[in-house]
C-alpha cells in the first residue's frame, strides 16, 4: 500500500470488495484486516491510536474504551443502517463523527422480510428438510399445512423506511396493516399504506403476522419476551429482521416448542453468530444468517455510500449520513 505524508490513515476492520479498496487507496493509507480474525477491543484501541478514519461494520463495537487513544480520529463510517454498535455520546464527546448507510438497503431488506414471512407462514424450510430426508411419499390433503399471508393482518413494529417498504408489499397481498412506532406517522403516510396506528399490546393481539423492523436500543432490549408472546394468536408468526436482542430468543424457543405461536422467521439473533441450541431444535422456525441487505447490488451500494461518508469526513466536508452533527460543528 502507498505511503505518503498528506494522506489520511484509515483502518478497515472488515473485508470489503476490491473496488472499494481501490477507491480508498487513491486517497488514504490503509490498515486492512484482510483475512485475519476480527480485531479484539484491545487491538482496535491500539490500531485507532494513529488513524484519522475508520470503516466499521455492526460486528465491531465502538465504546469509549476503544477511543481512549484515538487522538486524531475524525470519523467512523459504519457499513450498515443500524448503528447500535456506536456509543454516539462517547464519539461526540471526542468530536468523532459517526455515519451509517440508510436508504440504499431499504427495498432489499424489505424483500428479505417478506420472503421470511412467506417462508415461515408456509413452512418452507421444514418442508425442504422433510423432502431431503426422503420423507415425502405421497401428496396429502392435510400435509404441511401452513397459515395464509394474503388477506391477513400484518403488524409492523417500527414504521420507518423499511417498515413502510414492507407495508407497500403487503398491500399487494391484500393485507390489512396495523403498526406501532415511537411516533405516529402523518395522516398522509398512514393513508398511503392504509395503515392503522395501534399500541403495542393491540398489535400483538390482533396481528396474524408480527414483523419487527425497529432499531435496537437499551429500551427495545427484549421488547418481545414471554409476556408479549403470550398475547399473540396461537396461529400467528413472528418475524425479526431488525436486531438480535429485541426478541428474548430463549422465551421464543419455548413458545415455539409449546406451539404458543405458529412459527417464527429470524434473520438476527442475540449474540450472533452464536445462537441458542433450543432454536435449532424446534421445527417451526426459518433461520437466515443476517442477510437482510445481502444482494450484490445493495452490498456494493452500502460499501460505496460508507466510503463516500468516510472520504467526506476526512476531507472536512459534512458527510451525507452524519449521525452526530455536533461532532462536525466542533471540528
Ligand atoms: C444491517 O443489519 C444493517 O443495519 O444495515
mmCIF file of C-alpha atoms and ligand atoms in Angstrom:
data_model
loop_
_atom_site.group_PDB
_atom_site.id
_atom_site.type_symbol
_atom_site.label_atom_id
_atom_site.label_comp_id
_atom_site.label_asym_id
_atom_site.label_seq_id
_atom_site.Cartn_x
_atom_site.Cartn_y
_atom_site.Cartn_z
ATOM 1 C CA UNK A 1 0.000 0.000 0.000
ATOM 2 C CA UNK A 2 1.222 3.500 -0.906
ATOM 3 C CA UNK A 3 2.591 5.720 1.806
ATOM 4 C CA UNK A 4 2.876 9.480 1.717
ATOM 5 C CA UNK A 5 2.644 12.353 4.135
ATOM 6 C CA UNK A 6 -0.668 14.082 3.439
ATOM 7 C CA UNK A 7 -2.811 11.032 3.008
ATOM 8 C CA UNK A 8 -5.125 10.285 5.949
ATOM 9 C CA UNK A 9 -4.544 6.986 7.697
ATOM 10 C CA UNK A 10 -7.586 4.748 7.941
ATOM 11 C CA UNK A 11 -8.468 1.404 9.494
ATOM 12 C CA UNK A 12 -10.734 -1.105 7.743
ATOM 13 C CA UNK A 13 -11.992 -3.642 10.245
ATOM 14 C CA UNK A 14 -13.818 -5.995 7.889
ATOM 15 C CA UNK A 15 -13.076 -7.419 4.417
ATOM 16 C CA UNK A 16 -14.597 -5.246 1.665
ATOM 17 C CA UNK A 17 -14.872 -5.605 -2.131
ATOM 18 C CA UNK A 18 -11.708 -4.886 -4.161
ATOM 19 C CA UNK A 19 -13.376 -1.916 -5.916
ATOM 20 C CA UNK A 20 -13.800 -0.249 -2.529
ATOM 21 C CA UNK A 21 -10.178 -0.836 -1.582
ATOM 22 C CA UNK A 22 -9.075 0.572 -4.947
ATOM 23 C CA UNK A 23 -11.165 3.715 -4.358
ATOM 24 C CA UNK A 24 -9.812 4.242 -0.877
ATOM 25 C CA UNK A 25 -6.210 3.619 -1.893
ATOM 26 C CA UNK A 26 -6.347 6.661 -4.153
ATOM 27 C CA UNK A 27 -6.838 8.877 -1.100
ATOM 28 C CA UNK A 28 -5.711 7.116 2.054
ATOM 29 C CA UNK A 29 -3.067 4.960 3.692
ATOM 30 C CA UNK A 30 -4.917 1.850 4.713
ATOM 31 C CA UNK A 31 -4.503 -0.643 7.504
ATOM 32 C CA UNK A 32 -6.656 -3.517 6.300
ATOM 33 C CA UNK A 33 -7.845 -6.519 8.244
ATOM 34 C CA UNK A 34 -7.779 -8.821 5.189
ATOM 35 C CA UNK A 35 -8.495 -12.460 6.048
ATOM 36 C CA UNK A 36 -7.420 -12.462 9.663
ATOM 37 C CA UNK A 37 -9.951 -12.916 12.501
ATOM 38 C CA UNK A 38 -11.839 -9.889 13.876
ATOM 39 C CA UNK A 39 -9.844 -7.378 15.918
ATOM 40 C CA UNK A 40 -10.245 -7.603 19.686
ATOM 41 C CA UNK A 41 -11.259 -4.405 21.557
ATOM 42 C CA UNK A 42 -7.628 -4.039 22.716
ATOM 43 C CA UNK A 43 -6.397 -4.281 19.113
ATOM 44 C CA UNK A 44 -8.992 -1.731 17.989
ATOM 45 C CA UNK A 45 -7.821 0.657 20.716
ATOM 46 C CA UNK A 46 -4.203 0.325 19.562
ATOM 47 C CA UNK A 47 -4.957 0.496 15.853
ATOM 48 C CA UNK A 48 -7.163 3.598 16.175
ATOM 49 C CA UNK A 49 -4.437 5.499 18.021
ATOM 50 C CA UNK A 50 -2.791 6.736 14.785
ATOM 51 C CA UNK A 51 -5.819 6.795 12.442
ATOM 52 C CA UNK A 52 -7.950 9.647 11.147
ATOM 53 C CA UNK A 53 -10.762 7.498 9.847
ATOM 54 C CA UNK A 54 -12.221 4.014 10.106
ATOM 55 C CA UNK A 55 -14.651 1.810 8.215
ATOM 56 C CA UNK A 56 -16.631 -0.404 10.609
ATOM 57 C CA UNK A 57 -19.487 -2.917 10.463
ATOM 58 C CA UNK A 58 -22.086 -3.697 13.159
ATOM 59 C CA UNK A 59 -19.801 -6.507 14.424
ATOM 60 C CA UNK A 60 -17.296 -4.013 15.848
ATOM 61 C CA UNK A 61 -18.395 -2.148 18.949
ATOM 62 C CA UNK A 62 -17.358 1.479 19.359
ATOM 63 C CA UNK A 63 -17.075 2.047 23.105
ATOM 64 C CA UNK A 64 -15.427 4.901 24.992
ATOM 65 C CA UNK A 65 -12.697 2.358 25.890
ATOM 66 C CA UNK A 66 -11.576 1.739 22.324
ATOM 67 C CA UNK A 67 -11.491 5.509 21.684
ATOM 68 C CA UNK A 68 -9.167 6.242 24.598
ATOM 69 C CA UNK A 69 -6.054 6.776 22.451
ATOM 70 C CA UNK A 70 -7.804 7.934 19.278
ATOM 71 C CA UNK A 71 -6.331 11.439 19.295
ATOM 72 C CA UNK A 72 -6.616 12.097 15.541
ATOM 73 C CA UNK A 73 -9.746 10.158 14.713
ATOM 74 C CA UNK A 74 -12.331 12.269 12.859
ATOM 75 C CA UNK A 75 -14.838 9.742 11.593
ATOM 76 C CA UNK A 76 -16.060 6.157 11.892
ATOM 77 C CA UNK A 77 -18.189 5.132 8.946
ATOM 78 C CA UNK A 78 -20.476 2.137 9.540
ATOM 79 C CA UNK A 79 -21.370 -0.139 6.617
ATOM 80 C CA UNK A 80 -24.951 -0.620 7.896
ATOM 81 C CA UNK A 81 -28.096 1.345 8.517
ATOM 82 C CA UNK A 82 -28.219 0.212 12.171
ATOM 83 C CA UNK A 83 -25.640 1.823 14.440
ATOM 84 C CA UNK A 84 -26.350 0.310 17.821
ATOM 85 C CA UNK A 85 -22.676 -0.719 17.807
ATOM 86 C CA UNK A 86 -21.800 3.007 18.220
ATOM 87 C CA UNK A 87 -21.643 4.765 21.572
ATOM 88 C CA UNK A 88 -22.587 8.023 19.837
ATOM 89 C CA UNK A 89 -22.331 10.036 23.032
ATOM 90 C CA UNK A 90 -18.739 8.932 23.588
ATOM 91 C CA UNK A 91 -17.940 9.671 19.941
ATOM 92 C CA UNK A 92 -19.492 13.145 20.099
ATOM 93 C CA UNK A 93 -17.567 13.934 23.284
ATOM 94 C CA UNK A 94 -14.364 13.262 21.389
ATOM 95 C CA UNK A 95 -15.616 15.076 18.245
ATOM 96 C CA UNK A 96 -15.601 11.867 16.240
ATOM 97 C CA UNK A 97 -18.276 11.754 13.545
ATOM 98 C CA UNK A 98 -20.362 8.630 13.036
ATOM 99 C CA UNK A 99 -22.173 7.747 9.805
ATOM 100 C CA UNK A 100 -24.420 4.938 8.541
ATOM 101 C CA UNK A 101 -25.855 3.718 5.213
ATOM 102 C CA UNK A 102 -29.636 4.290 5.101
ATOM 103 C CA UNK A 103 -31.921 4.227 2.017
ATOM 104 C CA UNK A 104 -29.743 2.109 -0.282
ATOM 105 C CA UNK A 105 -30.796 -1.081 1.524
ATOM 106 C CA UNK A 106 -34.473 -0.336 2.193
ATOM 107 C CA UNK A 107 -36.091 -2.365 -0.599
ATOM 108 C CA UNK A 108 -33.629 -5.251 -0.445
ATOM 109 C CA UNK A 109 -34.201 -5.627 3.296
ATOM 110 C CA UNK A 110 -37.971 -5.371 2.892
ATOM 111 C CA UNK A 111 -37.791 -8.103 0.216
ATOM 112 C CA UNK A 112 -35.979 -10.382 2.661
ATOM 113 C CA UNK A 113 -38.502 -9.577 5.378
ATOM 114 C CA UNK A 114 -41.355 -10.508 3.095
ATOM 115 C CA UNK A 115 -39.573 -13.660 1.906
ATOM 116 C CA UNK A 116 -39.033 -14.704 5.509
ATOM 117 C CA UNK A 117 -42.677 -14.023 6.307
ATOM 118 C CA UNK A 118 -43.855 -16.186 3.421
ATOM 119 C CA UNK A 119 -41.344 -18.959 4.109
ATOM 120 C CA UNK A 120 -42.378 -19.012 7.766
ATOM 121 C CA UNK A 121 -46.128 -18.971 7.167
ATOM 122 C CA UNK A 122 -45.858 -21.711 4.528
ATOM 123 C CA UNK A 123 -43.299 -23.881 6.367
ATOM 124 C CA UNK A 124 -40.806 -23.800 3.505
ATOM 125 C CA UNK A 125 -37.662 -24.716 5.460
ATOM 126 C CA UNK A 126 -39.439 -27.506 7.287
ATOM 127 C CA UNK A 127 -40.875 -28.860 4.006
ATOM 128 C CA UNK A 128 -37.473 -28.855 2.359
ATOM 129 C CA UNK A 129 -35.805 -30.641 5.271
ATOM 130 C CA UNK A 130 -38.555 -33.231 5.155
ATOM 131 C CA UNK A 131 -38.108 -33.836 1.405
ATOM 132 C CA UNK A 132 -34.338 -34.008 1.695
ATOM 133 C CA UNK A 133 -34.832 -36.659 4.378
ATOM 134 C CA UNK A 134 -36.775 -38.771 1.859
ATOM 135 C CA UNK A 135 -39.978 -38.440 3.887
ATOM 136 C CA UNK A 136 -42.237 -37.359 1.011
ATOM 137 C CA UNK A 137 -44.130 -40.478 -0.025
ATOM 138 C CA UNK A 138 -47.427 -39.115 -1.388
ATOM 139 C CA UNK A 139 -49.481 -35.941 -1.825
ATOM 140 C CA UNK A 140 -51.646 -35.471 1.241
ATOM 141 C CA UNK A 141 -54.651 -33.216 1.684
ATOM 142 C CA UNK A 142 -53.532 -32.369 5.186
ATOM 143 C CA UNK A 143 -49.765 -32.344 4.521
ATOM 144 C CA UNK A 144 -47.534 -29.476 5.674
ATOM 145 C CA UNK A 145 -50.417 -27.121 6.334
ATOM 146 C CA UNK A 146 -49.372 -23.563 6.897
ATOM 147 C CA UNK A 147 -51.169 -20.289 7.501
ATOM 148 C CA UNK A 148 -52.094 -17.724 4.867
ATOM 149 C CA UNK A 149 -50.337 -14.445 4.230
ATOM 150 C CA UNK A 150 -52.839 -12.884 1.803
ATOM 151 C CA UNK A 151 -55.937 -11.244 3.317
ATOM 152 C CA UNK A 152 -54.491 -11.430 6.839
ATOM 153 C CA UNK A 153 -53.400 -8.685 9.243
ATOM 154 C CA UNK A 154 -49.763 -7.652 9.262
ATOM 155 C CA UNK A 155 -48.485 -5.967 12.431
ATOM 156 C CA UNK A 156 -45.385 -3.859 11.741
ATOM 157 C CA UNK A 157 -43.334 -2.856 14.784
ATOM 158 C CA UNK A 158 -41.208 0.072 13.622
ATOM 159 C CA UNK A 159 -42.686 2.026 10.727
ATOM 160 C CA UNK A 160 -39.558 3.707 9.373
ATOM 161 C CA UNK A 161 -38.248 3.340 5.845
ATOM 162 C CA UNK A 162 -38.090 -0.478 5.854
ATOM 163 C CA UNK A 163 -41.406 -0.791 7.713
ATOM 164 C CA UNK A 164 -43.091 1.344 5.068
ATOM 165 C CA UNK A 165 -41.488 -0.659 2.249
ATOM 166 C CA UNK A 166 -42.944 -3.798 3.866
ATOM 167 C CA UNK A 167 -46.361 -2.142 4.058
ATOM 168 C CA UNK A 168 -46.166 -1.403 0.332
ATOM 169 C CA UNK A 169 -45.510 -5.070 -0.392
ATOM 170 C CA UNK A 170 -48.256 -6.166 1.998
ATOM 171 C CA UNK A 171 -50.856 -4.064 0.173
ATOM 172 C CA UNK A 172 -50.216 -6.192 -2.907
ATOM 173 C CA UNK A 173 -51.188 -9.223 -0.835
ATOM 174 C CA UNK A 174 -54.463 -7.587 0.247
ATOM 175 C CA UNK A 175 -53.238 -7.477 3.817
ATOM 176 C CA UNK A 176 -54.642 -5.207 6.485
ATOM 177 C CA UNK A 177 -51.829 -3.203 8.048
ATOM 178 C CA UNK A 178 -51.536 -2.168 11.671
ATOM 179 C CA UNK A 179 -48.370 -0.627 13.056
ATOM 180 C CA UNK A 180 -46.693 0.571 16.193
ATOM 181 C CA UNK A 181 -43.926 3.145 16.252
ATOM 182 C CA UNK A 182 -42.286 5.565 18.680
ATOM 183 C CA UNK A 183 -44.018 8.378 16.837
ATOM 184 C CA UNK A 184 -47.211 8.147 14.884
ATOM 185 C CA UNK A 185 -46.934 8.771 11.127
ATOM 186 C CA UNK A 186 -48.705 11.682 9.443
ATOM 187 C CA UNK A 187 -52.254 11.096 8.231
ATOM 188 C CA UNK A 188 -50.980 11.242 4.629
ATOM 189 C CA UNK A 189 -48.463 8.463 5.094
ATOM 190 C CA UNK A 190 -50.971 6.385 7.057
ATOM 191 C CA UNK A 191 -53.477 6.691 4.255
ATOM 192 C CA UNK A 192 -50.847 5.890 1.584
ATOM 193 C CA UNK A 193 -50.309 2.489 3.246
ATOM 194 C CA UNK A 194 -53.836 2.177 4.641
ATOM 195 C CA UNK A 195 -52.040 1.599 7.921
ATOM 196 C CA UNK A 196 -53.672 1.943 11.322
ATOM 197 C CA UNK A 197 -51.668 3.056 14.351
ATOM 198 C CA UNK A 198 -52.218 0.858 17.427
ATOM 199 C CA UNK A 199 -50.479 0.362 20.767
ATOM 200 C CA UNK A 200 -48.035 -2.484 21.238
ATOM 201 C CA UNK A 201 -50.472 -4.742 23.047
ATOM 202 C CA UNK A 202 -53.248 -4.313 20.472
ATOM 203 C CA UNK A 203 -50.808 -5.069 17.671
ATOM 204 C CA UNK A 204 -49.684 -8.288 19.345
ATOM 205 C CA UNK A 205 -53.261 -9.377 19.965
ATOM 206 C CA UNK A 206 -54.645 -8.535 16.524
ATOM 207 C CA UNK A 207 -51.861 -9.324 14.057
ATOM 208 C CA UNK A 208 -51.728 -12.614 12.184
ATOM 209 C CA UNK A 209 -48.092 -11.869 11.415
ATOM 210 C CA UNK A 210 -45.862 -9.634 13.529
ATOM 211 C CA UNK A 211 -42.738 -8.247 11.885
ATOM 212 C CA UNK A 212 -40.033 -6.397 13.808
ATOM 213 C CA UNK A 213 -38.194 -3.608 11.991
ATOM 214 C CA UNK A 214 -37.334 -1.242 14.811
ATOM 215 C CA UNK A 215 -33.848 -0.102 15.867
ATOM 216 C CA UNK A 216 -32.149 -1.808 18.799
ATOM 217 C CA UNK A 217 -31.586 0.314 21.899
ATOM 218 C CA UNK A 218 -31.492 -0.423 25.632
ATOM 219 C CA UNK A 219 -35.250 0.383 25.638
ATOM 220 C CA UNK A 220 -36.011 -2.181 22.927
ATOM 221 C CA UNK A 221 -33.971 -4.947 24.599
ATOM 222 C CA UNK A 222 -36.294 -7.979 24.930
ATOM 223 C CA UNK A 223 -39.181 -5.909 23.573
ATOM 224 C CA UNK A 224 -40.694 -9.302 22.727
ATOM 225 C CA UNK A 225 -40.461 -11.736 25.633
ATOM 226 C CA UNK A 226 -42.663 -14.373 27.271
ATOM 227 C CA UNK A 227 -45.385 -11.868 28.182
ATOM 228 C CA UNK A 228 -45.639 -10.485 24.649
ATOM 229 C CA UNK A 229 -45.592 -13.959 23.056
ATOM 230 C CA UNK A 230 -48.437 -14.896 25.372
ATOM 231 C CA UNK A 231 -50.517 -12.038 23.888
ATOM 232 C CA UNK A 232 -50.080 -13.252 20.304
ATOM 233 C CA UNK A 233 -52.554 -15.504 18.500
ATOM 234 C CA UNK A 234 -51.584 -19.215 18.547
ATOM 235 C CA UNK A 235 -51.823 -19.093 14.739
ATOM 236 C CA UNK A 236 -49.531 -16.061 14.428
ATOM 237 C CA UNK A 237 -45.975 -15.827 13.124
ATOM 238 C CA UNK A 238 -43.167 -13.598 14.409
ATOM 239 C CA UNK A 239 -40.519 -12.285 12.021
ATOM 240 C CA UNK A 240 -37.380 -10.476 13.215
ATOM 241 C CA UNK A 241 -35.288 -8.648 10.614
ATOM 242 C CA UNK A 242 -34.260 -5.857 12.999
ATOM 243 C CA UNK A 243 -31.570 -6.793 15.524
ATOM 244 C CA UNK A 244 -30.797 -9.646 17.849
ATOM 245 C CA UNK A 245 -31.712 -8.833 21.430
ATOM 246 C CA UNK A 246 -35.062 -7.238 20.532
ATOM 247 C CA UNK A 247 -36.525 -10.727 20.963
ATOM 248 C CA UNK A 248 -35.784 -12.843 24.020
ATOM 249 C CA UNK A 249 -34.666 -15.878 21.992
ATOM 250 C CA UNK A 250 -34.978 -18.256 24.950
ATOM 251 C CA UNK A 251 -38.618 -17.233 25.525
ATOM 252 C CA UNK A 252 -39.285 -17.532 21.790
ATOM 253 C CA UNK A 253 -37.804 -21.043 21.579
ATOM 254 C CA UNK A 254 -40.022 -22.118 24.417
ATOM 255 C CA UNK A 255 -43.138 -20.508 22.837
ATOM 256 C CA UNK A 256 -42.381 -22.329 19.566
ATOM 257 C CA UNK A 257 -41.786 -25.625 21.341
ATOM 258 C CA UNK A 258 -45.126 -25.336 23.125
ATOM 259 C CA UNK A 259 -46.900 -24.114 19.973
ATOM 260 C CA UNK A 260 -47.823 -20.888 21.760
ATOM 261 C CA UNK A 261 -47.367 -19.237 18.365
ATOM 262 C CA UNK A 262 -47.408 -20.929 14.962
ATOM 263 C CA UNK A 263 -43.882 -20.195 13.757
ATOM 264 C CA UNK A 264 -41.029 -17.696 13.618
ATOM 265 C CA UNK A 265 -38.666 -16.384 10.966
ATOM 266 C CA UNK A 266 -35.408 -14.932 12.225
ATOM 267 C CA UNK A 267 -32.617 -13.150 10.379
ATOM 268 C CA UNK A 268 -30.962 -11.793 13.527
ATOM 269 C CA UNK A 269 -30.075 -13.357 16.878
ATOM 270 C CA UNK A 270 -29.000 -12.429 20.373
ATOM 271 C CA UNK A 271 -25.227 -12.925 20.486
ATOM 272 C CA UNK A 272 -24.983 -13.799 16.769
ATOM 273 C CA UNK A 273 -23.272 -15.543 15.055
ATOM 274 C CA UNK A 274 -23.834 -17.886 18.020
ATOM 275 C CA UNK A 275 -27.396 -18.962 18.582
ATOM 276 C CA UNK A 276 -29.005 -20.910 21.353
ATOM 277 C CA UNK A 277 -29.401 -24.631 20.646
ATOM 278 C CA UNK A 278 -33.101 -24.505 21.578
ATOM 279 C CA UNK A 279 -33.790 -22.520 18.390
ATOM 280 C CA UNK A 280 -32.188 -25.251 16.316
ATOM 281 C CA UNK A 281 -34.311 -27.929 17.947
ATOM 282 C CA UNK A 282 -37.762 -26.576 17.065
ATOM 283 C CA UNK A 283 -39.151 -27.379 13.589
ATOM 284 C CA UNK A 284 -41.428 -24.344 13.201
ATOM 285 C CA UNK A 285 -38.733 -21.809 12.500
ATOM 286 C CA UNK A 286 -36.972 -20.376 9.449
ATOM 287 C CA UNK A 287 -33.422 -19.157 10.058
ATOM 288 C CA UNK A 288 -31.241 -16.911 7.906
ATOM 289 C CA UNK A 289 -27.784 -15.587 8.869
ATOM 290 C CA UNK A 290 -28.351 -11.783 8.990
ATOM 291 C CA UNK A 291 -28.724 -11.409 5.214
ATOM 292 C CA UNK A 292 -31.399 -8.680 5.159
ATOM 293 C CA UNK A 293 -29.420 -6.396 2.866
ATOM 294 C CA UNK A 294 -27.372 -9.120 1.170
ATOM 295 C CA UNK A 295 -27.930 -8.683 -2.539
ATOM 296 C CA UNK A 296 -24.792 -7.950 -4.555
ATOM 297 C CA UNK A 297 -26.109 -4.606 -5.795
ATOM 298 C CA UNK A 298 -27.108 -3.455 -2.349
ATOM 299 C CA UNK A 299 -23.953 -4.563 -0.547
ATOM 300 C CA UNK A 300 -21.891 -2.678 -3.165
ATOM 301 C CA UNK A 301 -24.134 0.367 -2.719
ATOM 302 C CA UNK A 302 -23.700 0.193 1.070
ATOM 303 C CA UNK A 303 -19.935 -0.075 0.747
ATOM 304 C CA UNK A 304 -19.771 2.846 -1.664
ATOM 305 C CA UNK A 305 -22.008 5.039 0.475
ATOM 306 C CA UNK A 306 -19.902 4.231 3.547
ATOM 307 C CA UNK A 307 -16.792 5.196 1.560
ATOM 308 C CA UNK A 308 -18.434 8.450 0.377
ATOM 309 C CA UNK A 309 -19.227 9.295 4.002
ATOM 310 C CA UNK A 310 -15.713 8.418 5.154
ATOM 311 C CA UNK A 311 -13.968 10.453 2.455
ATOM 312 C CA UNK A 312 -16.253 13.453 3.006
ATOM 313 C CA UNK A 313 -15.438 13.426 6.722
ATOM 314 C CA UNK A 314 -11.709 13.084 6.073
ATOM 315 C CA UNK A 315 -11.780 15.965 3.579
ATOM 316 C CA UNK A 316 -13.534 18.294 6.033
ATOM 317 C CA UNK A 317 -16.933 18.098 4.329
ATOM 318 C CA UNK A 318 -20.155 17.210 6.110
ATOM 319 C CA UNK A 319 -20.900 13.525 5.381
ATOM 320 C CA UNK A 320 -24.312 12.835 3.850
ATOM 321 C CA UNK A 321 -25.349 10.399 6.571
ATOM 322 C CA UNK A 322 -23.900 12.091 9.614
ATOM 323 C CA UNK A 323 -25.441 10.803 12.857
ATOM 324 C CA UNK A 324 -23.955 13.351 15.268
ATOM 325 C CA UNK A 325 -23.806 16.807 13.602
ATOM 326 C CA UNK A 326 -22.433 18.307 16.853
ATOM 327 C CA UNK A 327 -19.152 16.484 16.211
ATOM 328 C CA UNK A 328 -18.859 18.131 12.766
ATOM 329 C CA UNK A 329 -19.702 21.597 14.026
ATOM 330 C CA UNK A 330 -16.975 21.458 16.643
ATOM 331 C CA UNK A 331 -14.220 20.383 14.241
HETATM 332 C C1 LIG B 1 -27.644 -4.451 8.936
HETATM 333 O O1 LIG B 1 -28.070 -5.112 9.826
HETATM 334 C C2 LIG B 1 -27.791 -3.034 8.901
HETATM 335 O O2 LIG B 1 -28.099 -2.426 9.945
HETATM 336 O O3 LIG B 1 -27.587 -2.459 7.828
#
